[in-house]
mmCIF file of C-alpha atoms in Angstrom:
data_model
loop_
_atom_site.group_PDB
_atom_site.id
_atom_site.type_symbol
_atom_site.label_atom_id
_atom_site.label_comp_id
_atom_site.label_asym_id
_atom_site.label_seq_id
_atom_site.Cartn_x
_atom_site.Cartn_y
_atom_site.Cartn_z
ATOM 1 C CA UNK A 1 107.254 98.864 91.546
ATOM 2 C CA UNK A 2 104.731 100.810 93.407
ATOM 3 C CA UNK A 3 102.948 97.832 95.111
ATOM 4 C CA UNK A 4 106.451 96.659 96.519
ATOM 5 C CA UNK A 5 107.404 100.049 97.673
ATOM 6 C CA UNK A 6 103.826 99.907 99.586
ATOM 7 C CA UNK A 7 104.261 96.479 100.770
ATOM 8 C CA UNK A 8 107.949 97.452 101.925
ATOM 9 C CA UNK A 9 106.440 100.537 103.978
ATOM 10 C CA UNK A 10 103.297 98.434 105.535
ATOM 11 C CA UNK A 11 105.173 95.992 106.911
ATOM 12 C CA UNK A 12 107.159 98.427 108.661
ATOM 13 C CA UNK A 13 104.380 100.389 109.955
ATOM 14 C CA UNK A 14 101.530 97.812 110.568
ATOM 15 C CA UNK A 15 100.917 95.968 113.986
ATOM 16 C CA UNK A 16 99.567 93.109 114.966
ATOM 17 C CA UNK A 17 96.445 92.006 117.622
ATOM 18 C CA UNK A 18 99.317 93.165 120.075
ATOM 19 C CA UNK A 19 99.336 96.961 119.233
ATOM 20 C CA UNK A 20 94.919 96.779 119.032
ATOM 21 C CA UNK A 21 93.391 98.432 121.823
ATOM 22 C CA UNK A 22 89.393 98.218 120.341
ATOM 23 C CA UNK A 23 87.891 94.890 121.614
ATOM 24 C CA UNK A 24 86.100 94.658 118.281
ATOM 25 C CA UNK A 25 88.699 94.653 116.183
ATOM 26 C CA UNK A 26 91.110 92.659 118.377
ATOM 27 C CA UNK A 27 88.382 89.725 118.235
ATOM 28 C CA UNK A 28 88.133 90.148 114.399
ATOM 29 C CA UNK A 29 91.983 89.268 114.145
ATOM 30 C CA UNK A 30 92.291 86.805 116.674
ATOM 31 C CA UNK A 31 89.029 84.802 116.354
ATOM 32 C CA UNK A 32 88.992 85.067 112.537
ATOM 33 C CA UNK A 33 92.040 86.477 110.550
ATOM 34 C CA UNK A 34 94.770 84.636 112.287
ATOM 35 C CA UNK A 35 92.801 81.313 112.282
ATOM 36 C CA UNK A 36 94.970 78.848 109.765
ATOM 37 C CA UNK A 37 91.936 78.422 107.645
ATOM 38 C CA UNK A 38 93.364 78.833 104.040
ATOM 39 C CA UNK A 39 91.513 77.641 101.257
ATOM 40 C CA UNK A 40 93.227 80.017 98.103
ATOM 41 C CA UNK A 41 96.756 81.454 97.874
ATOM 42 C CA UNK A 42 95.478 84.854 97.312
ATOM 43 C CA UNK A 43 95.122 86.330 100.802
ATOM 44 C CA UNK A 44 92.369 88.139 100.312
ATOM 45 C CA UNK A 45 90.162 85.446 99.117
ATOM 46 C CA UNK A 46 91.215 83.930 102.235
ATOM 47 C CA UNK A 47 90.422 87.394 104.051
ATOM 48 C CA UNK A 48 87.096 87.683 102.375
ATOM 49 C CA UNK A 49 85.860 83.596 102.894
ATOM 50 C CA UNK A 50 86.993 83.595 106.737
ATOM 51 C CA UNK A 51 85.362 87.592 107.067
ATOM 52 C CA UNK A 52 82.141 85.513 105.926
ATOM 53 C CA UNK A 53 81.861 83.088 108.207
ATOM 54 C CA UNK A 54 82.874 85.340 110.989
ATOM 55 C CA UNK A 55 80.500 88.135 110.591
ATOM 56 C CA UNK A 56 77.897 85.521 109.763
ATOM 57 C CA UNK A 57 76.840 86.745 106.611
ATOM 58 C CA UNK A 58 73.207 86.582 105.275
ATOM 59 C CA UNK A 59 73.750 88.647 102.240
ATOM 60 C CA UNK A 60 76.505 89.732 100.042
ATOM 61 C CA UNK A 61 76.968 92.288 96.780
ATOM 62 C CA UNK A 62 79.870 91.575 94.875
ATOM 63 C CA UNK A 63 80.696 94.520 92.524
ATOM 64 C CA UNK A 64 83.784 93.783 90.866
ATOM 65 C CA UNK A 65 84.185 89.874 89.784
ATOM 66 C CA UNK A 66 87.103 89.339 87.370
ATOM 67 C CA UNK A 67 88.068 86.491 89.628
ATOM 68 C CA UNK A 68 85.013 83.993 89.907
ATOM 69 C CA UNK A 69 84.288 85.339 93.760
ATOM 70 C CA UNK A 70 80.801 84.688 93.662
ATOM 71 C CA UNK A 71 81.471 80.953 92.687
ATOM 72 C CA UNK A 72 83.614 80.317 95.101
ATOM 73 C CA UNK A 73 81.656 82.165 98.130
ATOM 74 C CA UNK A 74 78.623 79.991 96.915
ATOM 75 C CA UNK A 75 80.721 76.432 97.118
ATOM 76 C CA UNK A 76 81.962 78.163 100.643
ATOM 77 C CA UNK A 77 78.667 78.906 101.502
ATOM 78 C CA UNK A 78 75.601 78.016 99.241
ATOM 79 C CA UNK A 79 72.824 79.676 101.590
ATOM 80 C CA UNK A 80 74.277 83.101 100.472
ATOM 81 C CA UNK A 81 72.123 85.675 99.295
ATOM 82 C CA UNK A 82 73.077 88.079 96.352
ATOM 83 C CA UNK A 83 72.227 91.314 95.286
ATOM 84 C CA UNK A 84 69.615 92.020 98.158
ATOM 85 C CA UNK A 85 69.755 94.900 99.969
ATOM 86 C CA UNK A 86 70.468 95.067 102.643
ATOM 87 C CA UNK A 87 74.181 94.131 102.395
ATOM 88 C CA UNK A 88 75.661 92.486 105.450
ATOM 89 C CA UNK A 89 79.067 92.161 103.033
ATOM 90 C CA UNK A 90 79.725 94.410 100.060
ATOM 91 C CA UNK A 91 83.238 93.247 98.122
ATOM 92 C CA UNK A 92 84.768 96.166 95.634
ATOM 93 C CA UNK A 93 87.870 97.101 93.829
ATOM 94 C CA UNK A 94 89.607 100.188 94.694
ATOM 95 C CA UNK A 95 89.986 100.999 91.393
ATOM 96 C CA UNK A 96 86.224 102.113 91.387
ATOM 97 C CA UNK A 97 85.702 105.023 93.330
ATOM 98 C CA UNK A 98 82.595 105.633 91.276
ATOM 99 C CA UNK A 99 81.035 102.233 92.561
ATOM 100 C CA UNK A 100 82.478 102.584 96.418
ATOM 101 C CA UNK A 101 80.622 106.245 96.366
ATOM 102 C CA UNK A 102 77.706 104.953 95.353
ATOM 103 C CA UNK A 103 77.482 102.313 98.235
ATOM 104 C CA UNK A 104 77.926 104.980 100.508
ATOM 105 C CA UNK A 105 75.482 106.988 99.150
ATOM 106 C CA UNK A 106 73.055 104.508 99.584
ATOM 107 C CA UNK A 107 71.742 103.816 103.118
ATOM 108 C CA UNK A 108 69.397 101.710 102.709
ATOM 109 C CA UNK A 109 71.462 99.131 100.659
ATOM 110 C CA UNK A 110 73.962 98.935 104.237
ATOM 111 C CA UNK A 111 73.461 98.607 107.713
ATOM 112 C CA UNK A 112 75.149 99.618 110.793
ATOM 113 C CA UNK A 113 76.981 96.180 110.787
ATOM 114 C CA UNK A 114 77.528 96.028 106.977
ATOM 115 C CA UNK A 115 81.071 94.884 105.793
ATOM 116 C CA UNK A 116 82.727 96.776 102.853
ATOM 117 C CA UNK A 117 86.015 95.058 101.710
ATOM 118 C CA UNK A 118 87.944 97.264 99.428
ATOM 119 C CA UNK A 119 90.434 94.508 97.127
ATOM 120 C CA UNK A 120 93.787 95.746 95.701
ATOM 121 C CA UNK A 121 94.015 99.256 98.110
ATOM 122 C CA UNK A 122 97.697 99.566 97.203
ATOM 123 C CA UNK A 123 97.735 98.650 93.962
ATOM 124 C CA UNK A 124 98.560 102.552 92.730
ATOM 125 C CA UNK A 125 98.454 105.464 94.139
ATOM 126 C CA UNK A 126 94.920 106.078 92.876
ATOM 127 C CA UNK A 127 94.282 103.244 94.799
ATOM 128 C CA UNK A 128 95.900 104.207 97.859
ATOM 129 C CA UNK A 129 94.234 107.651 97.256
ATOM 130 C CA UNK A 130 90.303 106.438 96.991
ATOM 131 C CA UNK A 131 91.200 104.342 100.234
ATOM 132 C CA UNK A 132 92.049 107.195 101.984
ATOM 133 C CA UNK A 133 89.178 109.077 100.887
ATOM 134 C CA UNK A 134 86.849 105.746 102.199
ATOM 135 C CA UNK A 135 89.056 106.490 105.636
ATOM 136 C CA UNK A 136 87.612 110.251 106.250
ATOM 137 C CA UNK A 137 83.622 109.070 104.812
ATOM 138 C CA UNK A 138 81.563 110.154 107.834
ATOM 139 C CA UNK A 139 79.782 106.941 107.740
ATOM 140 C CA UNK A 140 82.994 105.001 107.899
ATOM 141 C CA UNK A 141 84.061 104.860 111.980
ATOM 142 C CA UNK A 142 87.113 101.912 111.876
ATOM 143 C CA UNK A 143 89.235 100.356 108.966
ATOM 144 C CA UNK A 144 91.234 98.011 108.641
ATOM 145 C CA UNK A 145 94.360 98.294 105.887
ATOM 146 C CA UNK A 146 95.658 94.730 105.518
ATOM 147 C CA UNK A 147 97.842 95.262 102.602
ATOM 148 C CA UNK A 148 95.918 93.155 100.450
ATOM 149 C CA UNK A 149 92.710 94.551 100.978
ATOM 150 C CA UNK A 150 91.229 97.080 103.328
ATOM 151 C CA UNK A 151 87.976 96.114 105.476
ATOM 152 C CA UNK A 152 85.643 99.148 106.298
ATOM 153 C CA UNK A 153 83.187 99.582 109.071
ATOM 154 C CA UNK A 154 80.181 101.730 110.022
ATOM 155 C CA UNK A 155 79.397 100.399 113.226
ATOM 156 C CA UNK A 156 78.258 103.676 115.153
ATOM 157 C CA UNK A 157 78.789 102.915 118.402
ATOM 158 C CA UNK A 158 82.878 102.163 117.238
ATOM 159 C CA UNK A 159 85.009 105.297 117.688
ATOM 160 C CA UNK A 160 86.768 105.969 114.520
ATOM 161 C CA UNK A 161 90.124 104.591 114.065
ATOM 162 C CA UNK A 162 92.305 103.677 111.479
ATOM 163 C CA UNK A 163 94.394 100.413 111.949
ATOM 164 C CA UNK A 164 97.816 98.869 109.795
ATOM 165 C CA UNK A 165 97.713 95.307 110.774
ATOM 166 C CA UNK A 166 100.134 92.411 109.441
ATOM 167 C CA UNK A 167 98.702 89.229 108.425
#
């Protein structure tokens, strides 16, 4: 009941590329998340594989993977690195706040153009709770709630913003 209450409210709150006014994010939804490119019917497998190929990703930490991610970013892309630092993509649950802390924490394991992409950010409101935390890190400067999954920043020379967006 909760995640349909929190899709209900998104959708009536997010925005689309129209309502963007940071170049770097409107690029990120035009050039990449609106691109019909599907290739699963869970969005944000679709978010995270087109996220890949956009940011040109070298190397990638998967955390949490109850869902075979790692196979299917290797079929996607089999020059993929895993598990070394540094991370230019770091995929997580929400449900583990202990695990998200700890990549923040860490500076040497990310980089000022690092990717964090936070699955299932609405699934309670635990969830919606850690992702708020993530939104007031200061190393986090923009993110990016996309219902699905939220997309996290720490590009320095971004001022911080939060953004809804539909997809």
């Amino acid at each position: 009941m909760h995640s349909i209450l929190a899709y209900l409210k998104h959708i009536l709150i997010a925005t689309n590329q129209h309502g963007v006014h940071s170049p770097f994010v409107y690029d990120y939804l035009t050039k990449c998340l609106y691109v019909k490119h599907q290739r699963s019917k869970q969005k944000y497998i679709n978010i995270f594989l087109k996220s890949i190929r956009y940011f040109n990703t070298k190397t990638l930490l998967i955390v949490s993977d109850s869902n075979g991610l790692k196979q299917i970013a290797i079929q996607e892309f089999p020059e993929l690195q895993f598990g070394v630092p540094p991370y230019d993509m770091v995929f997580t649950e929400a449900s583990d706040p202990k695990e998200i802390s700890e990549i923040l924490l860490k500076n040497k394991e990310i980089h000022n153009d690092t990717v964090l992409v936070v699955n299932n950010i609405h699934k309670s409101k635990a969830t919606e709770l850690v992702w708020k935390q993530l939104q007031y890190d200061r190393k986090v400067t923009v993110t990016i709630d996309l219902f699905y999954c939220g997309m996290v920043f720490f590009r320095k020379e971004q001022a911080k913003e939060h953004f809804k967006i539909r997809i």
